[in-house]
XYZ file of C-alpha atoms in Angstrom:
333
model
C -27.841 38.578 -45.886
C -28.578 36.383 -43.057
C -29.574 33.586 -45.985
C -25.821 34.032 -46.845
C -24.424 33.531 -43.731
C -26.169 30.372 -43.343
C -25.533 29.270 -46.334
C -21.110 30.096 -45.571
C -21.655 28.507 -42.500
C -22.565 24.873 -43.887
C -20.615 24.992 -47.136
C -17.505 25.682 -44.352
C -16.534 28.189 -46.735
C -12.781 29.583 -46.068
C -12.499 33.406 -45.487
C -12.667 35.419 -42.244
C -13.428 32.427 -39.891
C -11.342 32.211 -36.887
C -9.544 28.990 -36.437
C -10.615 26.009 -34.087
C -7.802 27.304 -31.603
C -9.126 30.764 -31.261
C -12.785 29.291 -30.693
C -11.976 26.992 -28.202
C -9.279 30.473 -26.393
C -12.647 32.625 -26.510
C -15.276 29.416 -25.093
C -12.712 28.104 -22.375
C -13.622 31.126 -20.265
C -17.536 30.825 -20.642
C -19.587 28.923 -17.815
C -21.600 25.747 -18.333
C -25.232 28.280 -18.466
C -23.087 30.258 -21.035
C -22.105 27.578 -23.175
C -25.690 25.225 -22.848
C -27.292 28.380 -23.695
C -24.852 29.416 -26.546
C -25.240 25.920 -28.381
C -28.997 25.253 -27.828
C -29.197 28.904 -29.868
C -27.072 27.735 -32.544
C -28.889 24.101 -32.949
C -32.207 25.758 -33.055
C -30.784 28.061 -36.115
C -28.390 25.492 -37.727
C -30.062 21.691 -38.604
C -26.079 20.718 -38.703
C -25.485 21.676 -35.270
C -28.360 20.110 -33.471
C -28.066 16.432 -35.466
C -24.092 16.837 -33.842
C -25.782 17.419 -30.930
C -27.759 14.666 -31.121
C -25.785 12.428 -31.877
C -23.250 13.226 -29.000
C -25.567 13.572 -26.675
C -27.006 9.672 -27.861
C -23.625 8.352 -28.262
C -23.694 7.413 -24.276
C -26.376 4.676 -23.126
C -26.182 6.496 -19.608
C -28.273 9.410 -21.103
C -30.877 6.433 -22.441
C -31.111 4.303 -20.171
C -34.194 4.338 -17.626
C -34.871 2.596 -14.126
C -38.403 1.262 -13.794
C -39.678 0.616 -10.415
C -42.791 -0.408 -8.643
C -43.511 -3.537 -10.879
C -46.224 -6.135 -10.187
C -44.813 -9.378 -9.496
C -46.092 -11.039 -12.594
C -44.790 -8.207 -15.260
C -42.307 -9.708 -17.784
C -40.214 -8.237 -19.720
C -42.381 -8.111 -22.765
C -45.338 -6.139 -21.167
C -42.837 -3.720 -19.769
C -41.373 -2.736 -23.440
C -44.737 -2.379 -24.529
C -45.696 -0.021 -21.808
C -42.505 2.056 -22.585
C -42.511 1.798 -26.755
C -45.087 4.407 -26.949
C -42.009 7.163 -27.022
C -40.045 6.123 -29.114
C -37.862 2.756 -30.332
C -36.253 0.956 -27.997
C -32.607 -0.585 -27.968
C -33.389 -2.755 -24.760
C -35.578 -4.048 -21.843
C -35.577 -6.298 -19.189
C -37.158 -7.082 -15.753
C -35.026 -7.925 -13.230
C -35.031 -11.607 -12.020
C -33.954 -13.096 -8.747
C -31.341 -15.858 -9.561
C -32.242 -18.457 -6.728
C -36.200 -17.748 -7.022
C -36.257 -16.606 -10.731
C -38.997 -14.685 -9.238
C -39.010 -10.518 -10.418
C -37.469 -8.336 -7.777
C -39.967 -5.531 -9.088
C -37.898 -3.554 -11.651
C -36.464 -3.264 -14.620
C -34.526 -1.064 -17.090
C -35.414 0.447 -20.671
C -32.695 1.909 -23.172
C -34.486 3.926 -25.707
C -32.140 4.142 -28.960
C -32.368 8.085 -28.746
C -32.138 10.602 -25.943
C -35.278 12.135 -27.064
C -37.148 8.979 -26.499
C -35.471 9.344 -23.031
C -36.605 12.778 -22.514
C -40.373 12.113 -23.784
C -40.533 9.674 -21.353
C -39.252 11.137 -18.264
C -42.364 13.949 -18.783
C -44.486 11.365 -18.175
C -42.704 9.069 -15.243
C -45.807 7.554 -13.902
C -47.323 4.602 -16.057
C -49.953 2.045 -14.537
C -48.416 -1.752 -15.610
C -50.646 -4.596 -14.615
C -52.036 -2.548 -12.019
C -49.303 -1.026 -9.987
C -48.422 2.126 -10.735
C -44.648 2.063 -12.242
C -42.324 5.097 -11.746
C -38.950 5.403 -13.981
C -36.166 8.324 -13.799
C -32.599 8.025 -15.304
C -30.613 4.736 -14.101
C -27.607 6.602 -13.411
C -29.767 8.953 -10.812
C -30.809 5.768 -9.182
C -33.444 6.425 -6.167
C -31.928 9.635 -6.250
C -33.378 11.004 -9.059
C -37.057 10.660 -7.541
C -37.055 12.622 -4.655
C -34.989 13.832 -1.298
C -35.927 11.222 1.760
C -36.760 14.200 3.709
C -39.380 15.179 1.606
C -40.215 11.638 0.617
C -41.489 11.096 4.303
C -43.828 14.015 3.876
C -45.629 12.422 1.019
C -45.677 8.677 1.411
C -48.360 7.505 3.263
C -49.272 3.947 4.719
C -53.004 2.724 3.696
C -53.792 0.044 6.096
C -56.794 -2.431 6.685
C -57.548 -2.635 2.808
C -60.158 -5.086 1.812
C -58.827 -8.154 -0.430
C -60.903 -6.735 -3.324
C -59.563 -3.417 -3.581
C -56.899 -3.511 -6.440
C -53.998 -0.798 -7.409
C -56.174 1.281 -9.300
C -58.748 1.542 -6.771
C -56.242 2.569 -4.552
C -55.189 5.429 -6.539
C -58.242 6.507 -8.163
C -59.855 6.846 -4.379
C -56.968 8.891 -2.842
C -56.200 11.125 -6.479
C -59.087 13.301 -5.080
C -56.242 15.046 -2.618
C -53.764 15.362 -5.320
C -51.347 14.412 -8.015
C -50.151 10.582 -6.859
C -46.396 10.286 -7.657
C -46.607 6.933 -7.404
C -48.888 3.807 -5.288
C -50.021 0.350 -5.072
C -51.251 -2.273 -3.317
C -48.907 -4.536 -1.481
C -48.913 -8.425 -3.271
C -47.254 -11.346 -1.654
C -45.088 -12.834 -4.152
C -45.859 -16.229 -4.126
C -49.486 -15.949 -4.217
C -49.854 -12.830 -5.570
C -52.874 -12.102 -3.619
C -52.914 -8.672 -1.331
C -51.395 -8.363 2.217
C -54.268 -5.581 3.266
C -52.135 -2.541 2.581
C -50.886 -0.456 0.417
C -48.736 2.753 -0.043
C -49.321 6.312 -1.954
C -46.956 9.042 -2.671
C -47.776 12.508 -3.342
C -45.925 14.982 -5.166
C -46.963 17.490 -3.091
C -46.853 17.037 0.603
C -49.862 18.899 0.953
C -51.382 16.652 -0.463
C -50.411 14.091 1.903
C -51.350 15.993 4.781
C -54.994 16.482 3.161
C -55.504 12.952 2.736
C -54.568 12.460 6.597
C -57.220 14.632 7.834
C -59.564 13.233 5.462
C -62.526 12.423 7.893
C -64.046 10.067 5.538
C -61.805 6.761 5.507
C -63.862 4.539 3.593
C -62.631 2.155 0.643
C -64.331 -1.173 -0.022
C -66.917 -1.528 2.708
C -64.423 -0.886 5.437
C -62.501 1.960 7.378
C -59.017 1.981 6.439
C -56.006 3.503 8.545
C -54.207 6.375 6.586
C -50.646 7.397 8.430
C -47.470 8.511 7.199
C -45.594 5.678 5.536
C -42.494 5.848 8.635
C -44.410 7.436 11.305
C -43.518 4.456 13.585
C -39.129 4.686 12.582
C -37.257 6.115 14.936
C -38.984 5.417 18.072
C -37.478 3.506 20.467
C -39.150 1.079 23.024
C -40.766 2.636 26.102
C -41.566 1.094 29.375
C -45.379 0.637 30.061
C -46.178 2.220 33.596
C -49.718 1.812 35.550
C -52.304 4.107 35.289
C -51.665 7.118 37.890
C -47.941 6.519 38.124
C -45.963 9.399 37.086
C -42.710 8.386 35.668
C -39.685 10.220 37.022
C -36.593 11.618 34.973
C -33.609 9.657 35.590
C -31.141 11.997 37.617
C -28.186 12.464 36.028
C -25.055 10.749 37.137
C -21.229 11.598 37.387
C -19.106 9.432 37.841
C -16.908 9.014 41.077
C -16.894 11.633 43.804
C -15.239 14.624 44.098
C -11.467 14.187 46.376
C -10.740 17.191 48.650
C -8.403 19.426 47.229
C -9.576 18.750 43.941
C -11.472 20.143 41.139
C -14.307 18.165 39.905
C -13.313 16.935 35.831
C -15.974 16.345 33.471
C -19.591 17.689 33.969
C -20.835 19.980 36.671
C -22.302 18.447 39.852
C -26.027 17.202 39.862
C -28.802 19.701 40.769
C -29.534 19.424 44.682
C -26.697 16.820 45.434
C -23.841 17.449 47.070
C -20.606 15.670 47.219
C -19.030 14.425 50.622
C -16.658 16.941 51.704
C -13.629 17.159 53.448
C -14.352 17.369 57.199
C -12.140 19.327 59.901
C -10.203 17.625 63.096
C -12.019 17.707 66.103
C -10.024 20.315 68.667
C -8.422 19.219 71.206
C -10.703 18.435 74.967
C -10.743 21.029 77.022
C -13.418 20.117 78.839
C -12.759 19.440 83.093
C -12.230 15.848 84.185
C -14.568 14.496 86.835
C -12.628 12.822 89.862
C -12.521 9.313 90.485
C -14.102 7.694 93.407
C -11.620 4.938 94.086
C -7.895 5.519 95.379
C -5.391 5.050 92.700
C -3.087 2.319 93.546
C 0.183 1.292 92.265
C 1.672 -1.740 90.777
C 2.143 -4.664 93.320
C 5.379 -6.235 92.744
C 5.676 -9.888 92.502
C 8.356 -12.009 93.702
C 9.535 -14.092 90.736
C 8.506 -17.959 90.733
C 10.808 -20.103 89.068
C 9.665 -22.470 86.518
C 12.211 -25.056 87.834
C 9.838 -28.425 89.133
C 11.142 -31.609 91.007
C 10.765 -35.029 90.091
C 6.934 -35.095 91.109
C 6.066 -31.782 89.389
C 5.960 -29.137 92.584
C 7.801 -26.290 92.927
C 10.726 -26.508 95.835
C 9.405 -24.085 97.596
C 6.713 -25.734 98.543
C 8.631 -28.652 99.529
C 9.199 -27.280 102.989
C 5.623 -27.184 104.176
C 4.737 -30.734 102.750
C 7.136 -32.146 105.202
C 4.650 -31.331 108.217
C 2.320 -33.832 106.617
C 4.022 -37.248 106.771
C 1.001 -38.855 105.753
C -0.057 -37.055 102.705
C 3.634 -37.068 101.071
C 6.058 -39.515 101.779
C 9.153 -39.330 103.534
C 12.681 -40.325 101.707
């Protein structure tokens, strides 16, 4: 019976089937779960319904197309399709190329020609090309699709102080003891191509991280290496240096202008243990006794009134009628 209904279903048979109207009236109402569910059941029973499936699902590039990052500097384009053609074929790869430099920028995209090409190789995202340790996820996730930057700063960590001999997978192989690596290399300077004495790792696990951290033994190529999380120095801002035995103090806090009598104060509350000037009272009147003076009070002498009028030899007449007792010191007329 179940051989039959198969068989109906394929062959499209006419009968009892309800129209394409009525389907789409009873699947409008389903949710996404519901309907993912109700057609990944039917593709797995039906070979007709999962090749549609396939082929809708393929018919987009964005479901096919990867974005490969953490490239060496001297990858082309040629060792990255190789690295990548193990799933399945592919429609097209590239490195990315800086324009002025025509130097890589250290990633690249792959389009497989099928989704499931796409899906084999986002199981396995990590892939070691020329020595750094390459991680893809869907282009149209972007950095996105990797992980959250919260958790991101839990697992990266900064490797510091490496020797000039220890390569990529030295790096890895040494720290893979504390856990699954995400992704890792050593840091290159693109010109030379020679390393910069550090590195990065990522965990998938930030326990992981936090293991390799207290790690006592920090020992890779002869030397002691510094192992830190990767921005453990971001978001710090500049402090002032102060000498030894010299407590800083807290800044008080300020408000500013004073409070005016009268008013209320606007904005914050006061500062602790500072007061404001306030508004003082008049003094009362003095009703304290007056000592007496020692001297006799005197009035105002009045003046007689001297008139500014002069004579010909600039004296005053009144004086005029003294002089004349002195023949010899003014002369007679």
């Amino acid at each position: 019976m179940e051989d039959l209904k198969k068989r109906k279903l394929d062959e499209n048979v006419n009968g009892d089937f309800a129209s394409k109207e009525d389907l789409r009236f009873l699947l409008e109402p389903l949710s996404k779960p519901q309907l993912v569910d109700l057609l990944a059941k039917l593709g797995s029973q039906y070979p007709s319904i999962e090749e549609e499936i396939k082929s809708i699902a393929s018919a987009d590039p964005v479901h096919r197309k990867l974005f490969v990052r953490g490239l060496a500097w001297n990858t082309t384009s040629e060792t990255l399709r190789a690295a990548f053609q193990e799933h399945g074929e592919i429609e097209e790869g590239a490195v990315i190329y800086d324009k002025t430099t025509s130097k890589s920028r250290g990633y690249g995209f792959i389009t497989y020609r099928n989704m499931e090409s796409t899906q084999l190789a986002l199981k396995a995202p990590n892939k070691l090309i020329d020595g750094r340790l390459a991680v893809c996820n869907l282009a149209c996730e972007g950095l996105n699709g990797t992980s959250s930057a919260s958790d991101l700063a839990l697992r990266k960590l900064y490797i510091g102080s490496l020797s000039p001999e220890v390569t990529s997978e030295m790096l890895l192989s040494y720290f893979a003891r504390h856990g699954e690596i995400e992704e890792g290399s050593v840091a290159y300077d693109k010109d030379t191509n020679e390393s910069r004495g550090f590195g990065f790792v990522t965990y998938k696990a930030a326990e992981a991280a936090k293991k390799a951290i207290d790690d006592p033994e920090k020992t890779l190529g002869g030397r002691n290496i510094i192992v830190k999380y990767a921005d453990s120095n971001k978001g710090k801002t500049g402090q002032q240096s102060f000498p030894a035995g010299v407590v800083p103090m807290a800044p008080l806090p300020m408000v500013p202008g004073y409070v005016q009598p009268g008013k209320a104060h606007v904005g914050a509350a006061a500062p602790v243990g500072y007061t404001y000037p306030q508004a003082v009272a008049p003094y009362p009147a003095s009703s304290y006794p007056v000592a007496p003076s020692p001297y006799p009070t005197q009035g105002q002498v009045p003046y007689r009134p001297v008139s500014s009028q002069k004579d010909r030899l600039g004296f005053p007449p009144a004086q005029l009628v003294g002089m004349n007792n002195y023949p010899y010191c003014y002369p007679k007329q």
